[in-house]
mmCIF file of C-alpha atoms in Angstrom:
data_model
loop_
_atom_site.group_PDB
_atom_site.id
_atom_site.type_symbol
_atom_site.label_atom_id
_atom_site.label_comp_id
_atom_site.label_asym_id
_atom_site.label_seq_id
_atom_site.Cartn_x
_atom_site.Cartn_y
_atom_site.Cartn_z
ATOM 1 C CA MET C 10 0.000 0.000 0.000
ATOM 2 C CA THR C 11 1.220 3.493 -0.802
ATOM 3 C CA ARG C 12 0.298 6.242 1.609
ATOM 4 C CA PRO C 13 0.903 9.979 1.185
ATOM 5 C CA ALA C 14 4.079 11.203 2.815
ATOM 6 C CA LEU C 15 3.300 12.339 6.327
ATOM 7 C CA PRO C 16 5.182 15.330 7.710
ATOM 8 C CA PRO C 17 7.103 14.812 10.950
ATOM 9 C CA VAL C 18 6.283 16.737 14.075
ATOM 10 C CA THR C 19 8.147 20.013 13.719
ATOM 11 C CA PRO C 20 9.913 21.488 16.747
ATOM 12 C CA VAL C 21 7.663 24.525 17.090
ATOM 13 C CA ALA C 22 5.828 25.964 20.060
ATOM 14 C CA MET C 23 2.700 23.821 20.124
ATOM 15 C CA ALA C 24 1.671 24.608 23.692
ATOM 16 C CA THR C 25 -0.550 27.469 22.561
ATOM 17 C CA LEU C 26 -2.168 25.276 19.929
ATOM 18 C CA VAL C 27 -2.936 22.574 22.449
ATOM 19 C CA ALA C 28 -4.333 25.075 24.934
ATOM 20 C CA ARG C 29 -6.695 26.449 22.329
ATOM 21 C CA ARG C 30 -8.460 23.091 22.102
ATOM 22 C CA VAL C 31 -9.914 23.453 25.604
ATOM 23 C CA PRO C 32 -11.693 26.786 25.029
ATOM 24 C CA ALA C 33 -12.763 25.482 21.629
ATOM 25 C CA LEU C 34 -14.870 22.845 23.344
ATOM 26 C CA LEU C 35 -16.762 25.586 25.122
ATOM 27 C CA ALA C 36 -16.851 27.984 22.206
ATOM 28 C CA LEU C 37 -18.946 25.591 20.150
ATOM 29 C CA ALA C 38 -21.782 25.927 22.620
ATOM 30 C CA ALA C 39 -22.084 29.583 21.661
ATOM 31 C CA ALA C 40 -22.298 28.943 17.913
ATOM 32 C CA VAL C 41 -25.320 30.547 16.301
ATOM 33 C CA ALA C 42 -27.975 29.292 13.888
ATOM 34 C CA CYS C 43 -28.852 26.264 15.961
ATOM 35 C CA THR C 44 -31.699 24.020 14.841
ATOM 36 C CA ASN C 45 -32.596 23.468 18.473
ATOM 37 C CA PRO C 46 -35.297 26.020 19.436
ATOM 38 C CA GLU C 47 -33.882 26.281 22.943
ATOM 39 C CA PRO C 48 -31.475 29.195 23.447
ATOM 40 C CA ALA C 49 -27.786 28.367 23.502
ATOM 41 C CA PRO C 50 -26.314 28.290 27.000
ATOM 42 C CA THR C 51 -24.297 31.216 28.269
ATOM 43 C CA VAL C 52 -20.654 30.230 28.340
ATOM 44 C CA ALA C 53 -17.762 32.033 30.014
ATOM 45 C CA LEU C 54 -14.410 31.453 28.301
ATOM 46 C CA ALA C 55 -11.096 31.430 30.096
ATOM 47 C CA ASP C 56 -7.557 30.764 28.931
ATOM 48 C CA VAL C 57 -6.040 27.523 30.206
ATOM 49 C CA THR C 58 -2.284 27.116 30.145
ATOM 50 C CA SER C 59 -1.255 23.998 28.306
ATOM 51 C CA PRO C 60 0.853 21.324 30.045
ATOM 52 C CA ALA C 61 2.535 20.403 26.754
ATOM 53 C CA GLY C 62 6.109 21.322 25.968
ATOM 54 C CA GLU C 63 7.219 23.454 23.045
ATOM 55 C CA ARG C 64 8.182 20.456 20.895
ATOM 56 C CA SER C 65 4.695 18.961 21.106
ATOM 57 C CA ALA C 66 1.943 18.192 18.615
ATOM 58 C CA GLU C 67 -1.101 16.031 17.888
ATOM 59 C CA PRO C 68 -3.220 16.708 21.012
ATOM 60 C CA PHE C 69 -6.234 14.515 21.784
ATOM 61 C CA LEU C 70 -8.942 15.445 24.308
ATOM 62 C CA TYR C 71 -11.376 13.128 26.092
ATOM 63 C CA VAL C 72 -14.078 14.264 28.523
ATOM 64 C CA ASP C 73 -15.223 11.594 30.999
ATOM 65 C CA GLY C 74 -18.581 11.143 32.711
ATOM 66 C CA ALA C 75 -17.582 13.515 35.500
ATOM 67 C CA ASP C 76 -16.684 16.240 32.962
ATOM 68 C CA ARG C 77 -12.947 15.889 33.601
ATOM 69 C CA VAL C 78 -10.760 16.651 30.587
ATOM 70 C CA HIS C 79 -8.010 14.147 29.758
ATOM 71 C CA MET C 80 -5.340 14.915 27.186
ATOM 72 C CA THR C 81 -2.650 12.976 25.363
ATOM 73 C CA TRP C 82 -0.104 14.427 22.966
ATOM 74 C CA LEU C 83 3.164 13.633 21.237
ATOM 75 C CA GLU C 84 6.325 15.379 22.337
ATOM 76 C CA ARG C 85 9.701 15.246 20.622
ATOM 77 C CA THR C 86 12.355 14.463 23.208
ATOM 78 C CA GLY C 87 15.356 13.890 20.945
ATOM 79 C CA ASP C 88 16.444 13.947 17.330
ATOM 80 C CA SER C 89 14.565 10.706 16.650
ATOM 81 C CA THR C 90 12.732 10.110 19.917
ATOM 82 C CA HIS C 91 9.143 10.942 20.799
ATOM 83 C CA ALA C 92 7.105 10.523 23.962
ATOM 84 C CA VAL C 93 3.381 10.029 24.420
ATOM 85 C CA ARG C 94 2.370 12.288 27.317
ATOM 86 C CA TYR C 95 -0.766 12.426 29.461
ATOM 87 C CA ALA C 96 -2.316 15.065 31.728
ATOM 88 C CA ARG C 97 -5.738 15.707 33.281
ATOM 89 C CA LEU C 98 -7.417 19.048 33.835
ATOM 90 C CA ASP C 99 -8.454 19.339 37.507
ATOM 91 C CA GLY C 100 -10.551 22.466 37.729
ATOM 92 C CA SER C 101 -8.368 25.027 35.991
ATOM 93 C CA THR C 102 -5.046 23.264 36.623
ATOM 94 C CA TRP C 103 -3.424 20.458 34.681
ATOM 95 C CA THR C 104 -1.830 17.577 36.508
ATOM 96 C CA THR C 105 1.907 17.096 36.071
ATOM 97 C CA PRO C 106 2.425 15.473 32.659
ATOM 98 C CA ALA C 107 3.185 11.753 32.802
ATOM 99 C CA THR C 108 4.967 9.728 30.144
ATOM 100 C CA ILE C 109 2.958 6.819 28.765
ATOM 101 C CA THR C 110 5.793 5.653 26.518
ATOM 102 C CA GLU C 111 8.977 7.124 25.039
ATOM 103 C CA ARG C 112 10.651 5.474 22.067
ATOM 104 C CA LYS C 113 12.575 5.939 18.848
ATOM 105 C CA ASP C 114 10.183 3.763 16.854
ATOM 106 C CA LEU C 115 6.870 5.561 17.299
ATOM 107 C CA PHE C 116 4.979 6.057 14.045
ATOM 108 C CA VAL C 117 4.333 9.806 14.112
ATOM 109 C CA ASN C 118 2.010 11.441 11.592
ATOM 110 C CA TRP C 119 -0.587 14.198 11.308
ATOM 111 C CA ALA C 120 -3.635 12.066 10.561
ATOM 112 C CA ASP C 121 -3.529 9.244 13.105
ATOM 113 C CA PHE C 122 -2.246 9.849 16.616
ATOM 114 C CA PRO C 123 -2.540 8.624 20.233
ATOM 115 C CA SER C 124 -5.717 8.810 22.310
ATOM 116 C CA VAL C 125 -6.939 8.047 25.821
ATOM 117 C CA ILE C 126 -10.202 6.938 27.432
ATOM 118 C CA ALA C 127 -11.264 6.893 31.099
ATOM 119 C CA ALA C 128 -13.454 4.101 32.484
ATOM 120 C CA PRO C 129 -15.940 4.726 35.335
ATOM 121 C CA SER C 130 -13.648 2.886 37.765
ATOM 122 C CA GLY C 131 -10.939 5.462 37.090
ATOM 123 C CA ARG C 132 -8.651 3.273 35.022
ATOM 124 C CA LEU C 133 -7.213 4.841 31.913
ATOM 125 C CA ILE C 134 -6.355 3.196 28.620
ATOM 126 C CA ALA C 135 -4.207 4.909 25.985
ATOM 127 C CA HIS C 136 -3.172 3.836 22.510
ATOM 128 C CA TRP C 137 -0.349 4.789 20.147
ATOM 129 C CA LEU C 138 1.263 3.626 16.909
ATOM 130 C CA GLN C 139 4.610 1.827 16.971
ATOM 131 C CA ARG C 140 6.717 0.576 14.098
ATOM 132 C CA SER C 141 6.856 -3.201 13.790
ATOM 133 C CA GLY C 142 9.170 -3.821 10.856
ATOM 134 C CA SER C 143 11.364 -2.304 8.183
ATOM 135 C CA GLY C 144 8.501 -1.466 5.845
ATOM 136 C CA LYS C 145 7.542 2.189 5.501
ATOM 137 C CA TYR C 146 4.038 1.469 6.747
ATOM 138 C CA ALA C 147 4.648 -1.518 8.977
ATOM 139 C CA TYR C 148 3.326 -0.463 12.371
ATOM 140 C CA ASP C 149 1.092 -1.752 15.145
ATOM 141 C CA VAL C 150 -1.384 -0.348 17.634
ATOM 142 C CA ARG C 151 -0.104 -0.590 21.196
ATOM 143 C CA ILE C 152 -2.172 0.031 24.326
ATOM 144 C CA ALA C 153 -1.270 0.685 27.949
ATOM 145 C CA GLN C 154 -3.303 1.012 31.140
ATOM 146 C CA SER C 155 -3.014 3.176 34.236
ATOM 147 C CA THR C 156 -4.776 2.453 37.524
ATOM 148 C CA ASP C 157 -3.297 5.352 39.497
ATOM 149 C CA SER C 158 -4.869 8.339 37.720
ATOM 150 C CA GLY C 159 -2.240 8.382 34.995
ATOM 151 C CA ALA C 160 0.841 8.622 37.201
ATOM 152 C CA THR C 161 2.268 5.330 35.905
ATOM 153 C CA TRP C 162 1.452 3.166 32.910
ATOM 154 C CA SER C 163 1.792 -0.486 32.008
ATOM 155 C CA GLU C 164 4.055 -1.743 29.260
ATOM 156 C CA GLY C 165 2.635 -1.512 25.769
ATOM 157 C CA THR C 166 0.533 -4.460 24.587
ATOM 158 C CA LEU C 167 -0.624 -5.231 21.048
ATOM 159 C CA LEU C 168 -4.257 -4.313 20.495
ATOM 160 C CA HIS C 169 -4.603 -6.759 17.612
ATOM 161 C CA ARG C 170 -3.628 -10.368 16.969
ATOM 162 C CA ASP C 171 -1.704 -9.679 13.767
ATOM 163 C CA THR C 172 1.959 -10.126 14.709
ATOM 164 C CA LYS C 173 3.588 -10.474 11.264
ATOM 165 C CA GLY C 174 5.270 -7.079 11.523
ATOM 166 C CA THR C 175 4.540 -6.222 7.885
ATOM 167 C CA SER C 176 1.123 -4.550 8.095
ATOM 168 C CA GLU C 177 -0.337 -1.228 9.139
ATOM 169 C CA HIS C 178 -2.950 -0.740 11.837
ATOM 170 C CA GLY C 179 -4.490 2.429 13.220
ATOM 171 C CA PHE C 180 -7.322 4.969 13.296
ATOM 172 C CA VAL C 181 -8.554 3.517 16.571
ATOM 173 C CA ALA C 182 -11.930 4.331 18.121
ATOM 174 C CA MET C 183 -12.400 3.443 21.801
ATOM 175 C CA TRP C 184 -15.641 3.485 23.746
ATOM 176 C CA LEU C 185 -17.018 2.394 27.108
ATOM 177 C CA GLY C 186 -19.115 -0.746 27.459
ATOM 178 C CA ALA C 187 -20.877 -2.506 30.319
ATOM 179 C CA SER C 188 -19.179 -3.483 33.589
ATOM 180 C CA ASP C 189 -16.315 -1.017 33.221
ATOM 181 C CA SER C 190 -15.227 -2.598 29.955
ATOM 182 C CA VAL C 191 -13.506 -0.683 27.170
ATOM 183 C CA HIS C 192 -13.933 -1.557 23.505
ATOM 184 C CA ALA C 193 -11.933 -0.661 20.428
ATOM 185 C CA ALA C 194 -12.370 -0.760 16.674
ATOM 186 C CA TRP C 195 -9.585 0.018 14.229
ATOM 187 C CA LEU C 196 -8.411 -0.189 10.635
ATOM 188 C CA ASP C 197 -6.376 -3.335 10.083
ATOM 189 C CA GLY C 198 -4.155 -3.872 7.048
ATOM 190 C CA ARG C 199 -3.043 -7.461 7.648
ATOM 191 C CA ASP C 200 -4.684 -8.586 4.399
ATOM 192 C CA MET C 201 -3.061 -5.792 2.396
ATOM 193 C CA ALA C 202 0.491 -6.988 2.951
ATOM 194 C CA GLY C 203 0.412 -9.437 0.064
ATOM 195 C CA GLU C 204 2.816 -12.350 0.306
ATOM 196 C CA HIS C 205 4.585 -13.939 -2.672
ATOM 197 C CA GLY C 206 2.058 -15.698 -4.862
ATOM 198 C CA LYS C 207 -0.935 -14.286 -2.999
ATOM 199 C CA THR C 208 -3.371 -11.598 -4.072
ATOM 200 C CA ARG C 209 -3.117 -8.334 -2.188
ATOM 201 C CA GLY C 210 -6.199 -7.876 -0.037
ATOM 202 C CA ALA C 211 -8.057 -4.901 1.401
ATOM 203 C CA MET C 212 -8.145 -2.858 4.585
ATOM 204 C CA SER C 213 -10.610 -4.101 7.207
ATOM 205 C CA VAL C 214 -12.319 -2.853 10.375
ATOM 206 C CA ARG C 215 -11.967 -5.084 13.440
ATOM 207 C CA HIS C 216 -13.181 -5.032 17.034
ATOM 208 C CA THR C 217 -11.981 -6.238 20.403
ATOM 209 C CA SER C 218 -12.783 -5.614 24.060
ATOM 210 C CA LEU C 219 -10.298 -4.747 26.791
ATOM 211 C CA GLY C 220 -10.806 -6.441 30.150
ATOM 212 C CA ALA C 221 -10.027 -5.248 33.654
ATOM 213 C CA ALA C 222 -6.307 -5.918 33.146
ATOM 214 C CA GLY C 223 -6.307 -3.934 29.907
ATOM 215 C CA THR C 224 -5.619 -7.001 27.769
ATOM 216 C CA PRO C 225 -7.488 -7.520 24.479
ATOM 217 C CA GLY C 226 -10.118 -10.222 24.197
ATOM 218 C CA GLU C 227 -11.339 -12.065 21.128
ATOM 219 C CA GLU C 228 -11.054 -10.244 17.815
ATOM 220 C CA THR C 229 -13.967 -9.850 15.382
ATOM 221 C CA PRO C 230 -13.810 -8.548 11.802
ATOM 222 C CA LEU C 231 -16.623 -6.043 11.189
ATOM 223 C CA ASP C 232 -16.006 -5.312 7.508
ATOM 224 C CA LEU C 233 -13.312 -6.838 5.286
ATOM 225 C CA ARG C 234 -13.152 -4.082 2.671
ATOM 226 C CA THR C 235 -12.951 -0.472 3.850
ATOM 227 C CA CYS C 236 -11.272 2.821 3.047
ATOM 228 C CA GLU C 237 -7.615 2.720 4.035
ATOM 229 C CA CYS C 238 -7.013 5.800 6.170
ATOM 230 C CA CYS C 239 -10.280 7.384 7.312
ATOM 231 C CA GLN C 240 -10.929 7.584 11.049
ATOM 232 C CA VAL C 241 -13.272 5.009 12.608
ATOM 233 C CA ASN C 242 -15.792 6.309 15.135
ATOM 234 C CA ALA C 243 -18.203 4.716 17.596
ATOM 235 C CA ALA C 244 -20.898 5.479 20.155
ATOM 236 C CA MET C 245 -23.001 3.509 22.615
ATOM 237 C CA GLY C 246 -26.706 3.334 21.851
ATOM 238 C CA LYS C 247 -29.472 1.848 23.972
ATOM 239 C CA ALA C 248 -29.068 -1.607 22.423
ATOM 240 C CA GLY C 249 -25.267 -1.546 22.154
ATOM 241 C CA PRO C 250 -22.351 -0.026 20.254
ATOM 242 C CA ILE C 251 -22.703 1.586 16.836
ATOM 243 C CA VAL C 252 -19.539 1.819 14.715
ATOM 244 C CA VAL C 253 -19.220 4.036 11.643
ATOM 245 C CA TYR C 254 -16.437 4.218 9.078
ATOM 246 C CA ARG C 255 -15.828 4.911 5.400
ATOM 247 C CA ASP C 256 -16.568 1.913 3.232
ATOM 248 C CA ARG C 257 -14.889 1.007 -0.061
ATOM 249 C CA SER C 258 -16.784 -0.875 -2.753
ATOM 250 C CA GLU C 259 -15.261 -2.889 -5.581
ATOM 251 C CA GLY C 260 -16.122 0.044 -7.834
ATOM 252 C CA GLU C 261 -14.276 2.547 -5.579
ATOM 253 C CA ILE C 262 -17.418 4.079 -4.077
ATOM 254 C CA ARG C 263 -16.414 5.373 -0.637
ATOM 255 C CA ASP C 264 -19.544 6.119 1.380
ATOM 256 C CA ILE C 265 -20.175 5.896 5.117
ATOM 257 C CA ALA C 266 -21.085 2.500 6.557
ATOM 258 C CA VAL C 267 -22.446 1.421 9.932
ATOM 259 C CA VAL C 268 -22.371 -1.806 11.939
ATOM 260 C CA ARG C 269 -24.176 -2.419 15.237
ATOM 261 C CA MET C 270 -24.066 -4.986 17.977
ATOM 262 C CA VAL C 271 -27.538 -6.467 18.467
ATOM 263 C CA ASN C 272 -28.187 -9.230 21.009
ATOM 264 C CA GLY C 273 -24.471 -9.867 21.324
ATOM 265 C CA ARG C 274 -23.800 -10.166 17.574
ATOM 266 C CA TRP C 275 -22.504 -7.678 15.032
ATOM 267 C CA THR C 276 -24.798 -6.829 12.137
ATOM 268 C CA GLU C 277 -23.787 -6.873 8.503
ATOM 269 C CA PRO C 278 -22.459 -3.508 7.252
ATOM 270 C CA ALA C 279 -25.043 -1.065 5.927
ATOM 271 C CA ILE C 280 -24.624 2.266 4.133
ATOM 272 C CA VAL C 281 -25.852 5.307 6.068
ATOM 273 C CA HIS C 282 -26.664 7.144 2.842
ATOM 274 C CA HIS C 283 -25.744 6.362 -0.768
ATOM 275 C CA ASP C 284 -23.772 9.472 -1.722
ATOM 276 C CA ASN C 285 -22.082 7.368 -4.413
ATOM 277 C CA TRP C 286 -18.790 9.185 -3.948
ATOM 278 C CA HIS C 287 -16.417 7.659 -6.475
ATOM 279 C CA VAL C 288 -12.856 8.500 -5.557
ATOM 280 C CA GLU C 289 -9.672 6.718 -6.605
ATOM 281 C CA GLY C 290 -7.978 7.072 -3.243
ATOM 282 C CA CYS C 291 -8.539 7.607 0.444
ATOM 283 C CA PRO C 292 -9.772 11.125 1.360
ATOM 284 C CA VAL C 293 -8.379 10.813 4.925
ATOM 285 C CA ASN C 294 -11.701 12.020 6.322
ATOM 286 C CA GLY C 295 -13.878 9.785 8.469
ATOM 287 C CA PRO C 296 -17.382 10.082 9.946
ATOM 288 C CA ALA C 297 -18.499 11.022 13.439
ATOM 289 C CA ILE C 298 -21.349 9.613 15.494
ATOM 290 C CA ALA C 299 -23.308 10.555 18.598
ATOM 291 C CA ALA C 300 -25.927 8.420 20.342
ATOM 292 C CA ARG C 301 -28.320 8.667 23.241
ATOM 293 C CA GLY C 302 -30.899 5.979 23.815
ATOM 294 C CA ASP C 303 -32.376 4.956 20.452
ATOM 295 C CA THR C 304 -31.363 8.237 18.823
ATOM 296 C CA ALA C 305 -28.146 8.403 16.830
ATOM 297 C CA VAL C 306 -26.733 11.031 14.503
ATOM 298 C CA VAL C 307 -23.898 10.603 12.021
ATOM 299 C CA ALA C 308 -21.988 13.425 10.344
ATOM 300 C CA TRP C 309 -19.598 13.062 7.450
ATOM 301 C CA PHE C 310 -17.891 14.766 4.533
ATOM 302 C CA THR C 311 -18.544 13.782 0.931
ATOM 303 C CA GLY C 312 -17.205 14.979 -2.389
ATOM 304 C CA ALA C 313 -19.810 13.176 -4.503
ATOM 305 C CA GLN C 314 -20.724 14.853 -7.797
ATOM 306 C CA ASP C 315 -17.588 16.992 -7.349
ATOM 307 C CA THR C 316 -19.348 18.990 -4.620
ATOM 308 C CA ALA C 317 -17.828 19.293 -1.144
ATOM 309 C CA ARG C 318 -20.532 18.818 1.506
ATOM 310 C CA VAL C 319 -20.900 18.045 5.188
ATOM 311 C CA ARG C 320 -24.007 16.005 5.901
ATOM 312 C CA VAL C 321 -25.872 14.854 9.000
ATOM 313 C CA ALA C 322 -28.307 11.923 9.131
ATOM 314 C CA TRP C 323 -30.507 10.942 12.077
ATOM 315 C CA SER C 324 -31.621 7.521 13.269
ATOM 316 C CA PHE C 325 -34.373 6.908 15.796
ATOM 317 C CA ASP C 326 -34.013 3.123 15.951
ATOM 318 C CA GLY C 327 -30.474 2.779 17.263
ATOM 319 C CA GLY C 328 -28.740 3.076 13.906
ATOM 320 C CA ALA C 329 -30.791 0.417 12.105
ATOM 321 C CA THR C 330 -32.102 2.976 9.612
ATOM 322 C CA PHE C 331 -31.296 6.606 8.870
ATOM 323 C CA ALA C 332 -33.426 9.437 7.539
ATOM 324 C CA ALA C 333 -32.365 11.383 4.464
ATOM 325 C CA PRO C 334 -29.304 13.482 5.316
ATOM 326 C CA VAL C 335 -29.331 17.223 5.895
ATOM 327 C CA ARG C 336 -26.589 19.363 4.435
ATOM 328 C CA ILE C 337 -25.198 21.659 7.130
ATOM 329 C CA ASP C 338 -22.521 23.605 5.264
ATOM 330 C CA GLY C 339 -23.074 26.477 2.897
ATOM 331 C CA GLY C 340 -20.637 25.648 0.151
ATOM 332 C CA SER C 341 -17.021 25.385 1.303
ATOM 333 C CA PRO C 342 -16.836 23.313 4.485
ATOM 334 C CA VAL C 343 -13.620 23.344 6.491
ATOM 335 C CA GLY C 344 -12.709 22.670 10.098
ATOM 336 C CA ARG C 345 -12.246 20.025 12.728
ATOM 337 C CA GLU C 346 -13.827 20.453 16.132
ATOM 338 C CA ARG C 347 -15.084 18.357 19.042
ATOM 339 C CA ARG C 348 -17.481 18.913 21.886
ATOM 340 C CA ARG C 349 -18.830 16.490 24.434
ATOM 341 C CA GLY C 350 -22.572 16.365 25.149
ATOM 342 C CA GLN C 351 -23.996 17.576 21.845
ATOM 343 C CA ALA C 352 -23.667 16.755 18.185
ATOM 344 C CA CYS C 353 -22.117 20.064 17.293
ATOM 345 C CA ARG C 354 -20.985 20.733 13.774
ATOM 346 C CA ARG C 355 -19.020 23.907 13.262
ATOM 347 C CA ARG C 356 -18.084 24.837 9.737
ATOM 348 C CA ALA C 357 -16.187 27.864 8.548
ATOM 349 C CA GLU C 358 -16.632 29.212 5.057
ATOM 350 C CA PRO C 359 -15.476 32.190 2.997
ATOM 351 C CA ARG C 360 -16.426 35.358 4.870
ATOM 352 C CA PRO C 361 -18.373 38.000 2.953
ATOM 353 C CA PRO C 362 -16.939 41.551 2.929
ATOM 354 C CA GLY C 363 -17.676 43.162 6.253
ATOM 355 C CA GLY C 364 -19.395 40.011 7.469
ATOM 356 C CA THR C 365 -18.600 37.251 9.908
ATOM 357 C CA THR C 366 -17.730 33.626 9.356
ATOM 358 C CA PRO C 367 -21.005 31.681 9.107
ATOM 359 C CA ARG C 368 -21.521 28.876 11.584
ATOM 360 C CA ARG C 369 -24.143 26.277 12.267
ATOM 361 C CA ARG C 370 -24.848 24.107 15.272
ATOM 362 C CA VAL C 371 -27.045 21.018 15.311
ATOM 363 C CA ALA C 372 -28.089 20.018 18.822
ATOM 364 C CA ALA C 373 -27.910 16.315 19.715
ATOM 365 C CA PRO C 374 -26.005 13.885 21.945
ATOM 366 C CA ARG C 375 -22.179 13.835 22.009
ATOM 367 C CA ALA C 376 -20.061 13.783 18.853
ATOM 368 C CA PRO C 377 -16.980 15.114 17.094
ATOM 369 C CA TRP C 378 -16.694 15.840 13.374
ATOM 370 C CA LEU C 379 -14.260 16.046 10.521
ATOM 371 C CA GLY C 380 -14.600 18.612 7.828
ATOM 372 C CA ARG C 381 -12.335 19.090 4.837
ATOM 373 C CA ARG C 382 -11.161 16.779 2.095
ATOM 374 C CA PRO C 383 -7.439 17.267 1.514
ATOM 375 C CA PRO C 384 -6.158 17.273 -2.075
ATOM 376 C CA LEU C 385 -5.483 13.834 -3.495
ATOM 377 C CA SER C 386 -1.820 13.428 -4.268
ATOM 378 C CA ALA C 387 -0.455 10.905 -6.724
ATOM 379 C CA ALA C 388 0.341 8.692 -3.760
ATOM 380 C CA HIS C 389 -3.318 8.757 -2.645
ATOM 381 C CA ARG C 390 -4.484 7.773 -6.103
ATOM 382 C CA ARG C 391 -2.219 4.747 -6.295
ATOM 383 C CA ARG C 392 -4.058 2.893 -3.518
#
C-alpha cells in the first residue's frame, strides 16, 4: 500500500495550539444558527495554560462522565525520539504530565495519533502507533493502562492479533461498554500486505474488548473491505455499540457504513446514505457519530458529484435505519472540532466583505466531526 508522505512533528511551540483546544470545546456551545429552538447556554471562556512542551503536537482530548478533561499528545524528546504524554485538567489546573511511553520507533504522523479513554472505575487506557518492521508502513497499535490516575502506565501491549510485523494498523476508536469494559475498533491492514504468490487484499475494520487488566479479548472482523485511512468512530446506543467508518466498494465508491451490535452479535455492514462518492484514493476524512438511547446522529464529509458537503443523518431506531441526510454547510466546508454532550458541527466558510464567518450548530447527543477533504496526491491515487 502506498500512503501519502506524512510530515514529521516540527519542533515549534505547540503549547498554545494545544491550549486552544480546551476553550474550543466551550466555544462551540455559543455557535449561532442552531436548529434546536432552545437558546444556547451562556458560556464564560477562560484561557487555560497547556501542560505540553514546546516540541509537542497532535493533542487529543477526552471528557469523561464527571466532565474531567483528559489529554494525550506527542512530544519530541530527541532527534529521533518521541514521547506520548498524558495530563488531566483538575478544575483550571493540569496535573503534572506523565509519560505513557517514550521510544525511537513511534509512528508519528498528522492524521492518526494517540488517544486516551477513562473508564468509570478510574482506570485509563491509551493507545499509540509503533513501528513493527522495516517497511515504511509496517506499524502496530499498542495500548497501555493506568490504575493510578495516569501517574504510571503499564508496558505496551498489542491491540490486535496480527503479529507479522509487515502490516499497518491504526485509526482507533475506543468506547465504554458494560461493567467497566472498554472496547476498540480500528483499521487493520493485515490482508493488504500481500505475500509472494498471494493476491493483495483490502483494509478491514476489526473489534476487540479490553478487560479489567487492559488485555485484548477475542477479535472480530466487522467489515473486510474499507477505506484505508479514514478515522473510525463509535458510540453507545441503547441496544449496544454503533460503529461508523468509510466503506470502499469494488467500484471505488467510498460512502459511510455502519455496523451495530444487536443481542451480542454484530450486524452486517449497511450504508448510512448512498452518496455514491467515487474517488480513486482515500480522502483521509472519516465520519463522526453521537448516540443517546435509540437516537443516533452521524456526520460526514462527501465529495460526490464533485461537490464538497458536510451532511448529517438521524436515526431513531439505534442506527438500524437513517433518515435522508441534511446538508449543514453552505458551500465550502472546512474545520475540525469536538465537543462532548452535543452533536455540534461547526463549519467555517469564505467570509463575505464586512461580514462574519457563518456557523451552524445542530443540537444532539455527544459527537466530534471532521470537515475538509485534503487534495489527493499521486500517492493517494495509487491505492
